[in-house]
C-alpha positions as a LaTeX table, in Angstrom:
\begin{tabular}{lrrr}
\hline
Residue & $x$ (\AA) & $y$ (\AA) & $z$ (\AA) \\
\hline
Unk1 & $-49.91$ & 20.57 & 103.70 \\
Unk2 & $-50.75$ & 21.10 & 99.49 \\
Unk3 & $-54.24$ & 23.16 & 100.88 \\
Unk4 & $-51.93$ & 25.12 & 103.16 \\
Unk5 & $-49.31$ & 26.11 & 100.51 \\
Unk6 & $-51.30$ & 27.02 & 97.82 \\
Unk7 & $-54.45$ & 29.17 & 99.72 \\
Unk8 & $-52.27$ & 29.94 & 103.57 \\
Unk9 & $-51.03$ & 33.26 & 104.04 \\
Unk10 & $-49.85$ & 33.22 & 107.34 \\
Unk11 & $-46.14$ & 32.72 & 107.75 \\
Unk12 & $-46.35$ & 33.39 & 111.67 \\
Unk13 & $-48.17$ & 29.78 & 111.92 \\
Unk14 & $-47.12$ & 27.71 & 115.02 \\
Unk15 & $-43.68$ & 25.69 & 114.80 \\
Unk16 & $-42.27$ & 22.88 & 116.59 \\
Unk17 & $-38.15$ & 22.03 & 116.92 \\
Unk18 & $-37.53$ & 18.54 & 116.58 \\
Unk19 & $-34.53$ & 17.68 & 118.45 \\
Unk20 & $-33.07$ & 13.64 & 119.18 \\
Unk21 & $-30.94$ & 12.23 & 121.88 \\
Unk22 & $-27.45$ & 11.06 & 120.62 \\
Unk23 & $-26.84$ & 8.38 & 123.32 \\
Unk24 & $-24.94$ & 5.63 & 122.04 \\
Unk25 & $-21.35$ & 5.21 & 123.38 \\
Unk26 & $-21.43$ & 8.62 & 125.19 \\
Unk27 & $-20.51$ & 6.93 & 128.65 \\
Unk28 & $-17.32$ & 5.17 & 126.75 \\
Unk29 & $-15.96$ & 8.14 & 125.80 \\
Unk30 & $-14.43$ & 9.42 & 128.98 \\
Unk31 & $-10.81$ & 8.78 & 129.48 \\
Unk32 & $-10.69$ & 9.40 & 133.45 \\
Unk33 & $-12.81$ & 6.72 & 134.67 \\
Unk34 & $-12.76$ & 7.68 & 138.50 \\
Unk35 & $-15.23$ & 10.48 & 137.05 \\
Unk36 & $-18.10$ & 10.66 & 138.14 \\
Unk37 & $-20.73$ & 10.35 & 134.98 \\
Unk38 & $-24.47$ & 10.31 & 135.36 \\
Unk39 & $-26.81$ & 8.86 & 132.14 \\
Unk40 & $-27.92$ & 12.77 & 132.07 \\
Unk41 & $-23.82$ & 14.04 & 130.74 \\
Unk42 & $-23.53$ & 11.14 & 128.65 \\
Unk43 & $-26.44$ & 12.33 & 126.41 \\
Unk44 & $-26.32$ & 15.19 & 124.12 \\
Unk45 & $-29.74$ & 16.69 & 122.34 \\
Unk46 & $-29.36$ & 17.11 & 118.47 \\
Unk47 & $-31.30$ & 19.34 & 116.37 \\
Unk48 & $-32.92$ & 17.34 & 114.18 \\
Unk49 & $-35.20$ & 19.88 & 111.80 \\
Unk50 & $-38.69$ & 21.66 & 112.25 \\
Unk51 & $-42.26$ & 21.49 & 111.15 \\
Unk52 & $-44.93$ & 23.55 & 110.55 \\
Unk53 & $-48.25$ & 23.42 & 108.93 \\
Unk54 & $-47.50$ & 25.28 & 106.05 \\
Unk55 & $-45.00$ & 23.33 & 104.70 \\
Unk56 & $-44.51$ & 20.27 & 106.91 \\
Unk57 & $-41.02$ & 18.65 & 107.92 \\
Unk58 & $-37.70$ & 20.16 & 107.19 \\
Unk59 & $-35.08$ & 17.75 & 108.16 \\
Unk60 & $-31.73$ & 18.49 & 108.79 \\
Unk61 & $-30.42$ & 15.77 & 110.12 \\
Unk62 & $-31.91$ & 11.98 & 111.23 \\
Unk63 & $-34.26$ & 11.81 & 113.57 \\
Unk64 & $-32.88$ & 8.04 & 114.45 \\
Unk65 & $-28.94$ & 8.94 & 114.35 \\
Unk66 & $-27.68$ & 5.85 & 115.84 \\
Unk67 & $-29.19$ & 3.75 & 113.04 \\
Unk68 & $-29.08$ & 5.69 & 109.93 \\
Unk69 & $-25.43$ & 7.15 & 110.46 \\
Unk70 & $-24.44$ & 3.45 & 112.11 \\
Unk71 & $-23.55$ & 5.11 & 115.53 \\
Unk72 & $-22.36$ & 8.15 & 113.87 \\
Unk73 & $-18.85$ & 6.55 & 114.70 \\
Unk74 & $-18.74$ & 5.79 & 117.65 \\
Unk75 & $-16.33$ & 2.75 & 119.57 \\
Unk76 & $-18.42$ & 0.44 & 121.70 \\
Unk77 & $-17.17$ & $-1.96$ & 123.79 \\
Unk78 & $-18.09$ & $-5.73$ & 122.73 \\
Unk79 & $-18.07$ & $-8.38$ & 125.17 \\
Unk80 & $-17.78$ & $-11.80$ & 124.44 \\
Unk81 & $-17.21$ & $-15.69$ & 126.40 \\
Unk82 & $-15.81$ & $-18.71$ & 124.98 \\
Unk83 & $-18.55$ & $-20.46$ & 123.45 \\
Unk84 & $-17.71$ & $-22.48$ & 120.07 \\
Unk85 & $-18.21$ & $-22.47$ & 117.45 \\
Unk86 & $-20.04$ & $-19.11$ & 117.85 \\
Unk87 & $-17.28$ & $-17.23$ & 119.63 \\
Unk88 & $-14.07$ & $-18.68$ & 119.89 \\
Unk89 & $-11.65$ & $-17.04$ & 122.36 \\
Unk90 & $-7.72$ & $-18.24$ & 122.89 \\
Unk91 & $-5.91$ & $-17.51$ & 125.83 \\
Unk92 & $-2.47$ & $-17.06$ & 126.92 \\
Unk93 & $-0.40$ & $-18.29$ & 129.85 \\
Unk94 & $-1.82$ & $-14.85$ & 131.76 \\
Unk95 & $-5.46$ & $-15.66$ & 130.70 \\
Unk96 & $-4.94$ & $-12.31$ & 128.30 \\
Unk97 & $-7.45$ & $-13.04$ & 124.86 \\
Unk98 & $-4.73$ & $-13.55$ & 122.42 \\
Unk99 & $-7.17$ & $-14.46$ & 119.31 \\
Unk100 & $-10.73$ & $-14.61$ & 118.84 \\
Unk101 & $-13.08$ & $-15.60$ & 116.04 \\
Unk102 & $-16.20$ & $-17.96$ & 115.38 \\
Unk103 & $-19.48$ & $-16.78$ & 113.64 \\
Unk104 & $-20.12$ & $-13.89$ & 115.44 \\
Unk105 & $-17.16$ & $-11.90$ & 115.01 \\
Unk106 & $-17.10$ & $-12.79$ & 111.17 \\
Unk107 & $-20.78$ & $-11.51$ & 111.19 \\
Unk108 & $-19.58$ & $-8.51$ & 113.20 \\
Unk109 & $-16.37$ & $-7.88$ & 111.19 \\
Unk110 & $-18.65$ & $-8.41$ & 107.91 \\
Unk111 & $-21.33$ & $-5.66$ & 109.38 \\
Unk112 & $-18.57$ & $-2.68$ & 110.29 \\
Unk113 & $-16.32$ & $-3.22$ & 107.56 \\
\hline
\end{tabular}
């Protein structure tokens, strides 16, 4: 890279575009659950940078979006079951969860707050 920057004269060199797929939580964003959705319709391709031999990578966003941006603000559903002391679920007479607590939920709350 340094050699090309110092001695290179060609600005018409090959360049590569870098894209990444944003997939986390996309399938849960649809409000109409009767709508037929496929895995392909839930994926968004995001341009994150380019690479040229003369100056190397030029990033405009993170390559691994879901890691660097905390899932980019997506709401992801969480499924659990009653398994004390890890997950403690309290139900009402109708079987609806009214309270949840336990070690796993403490970790989740600590991670996302």
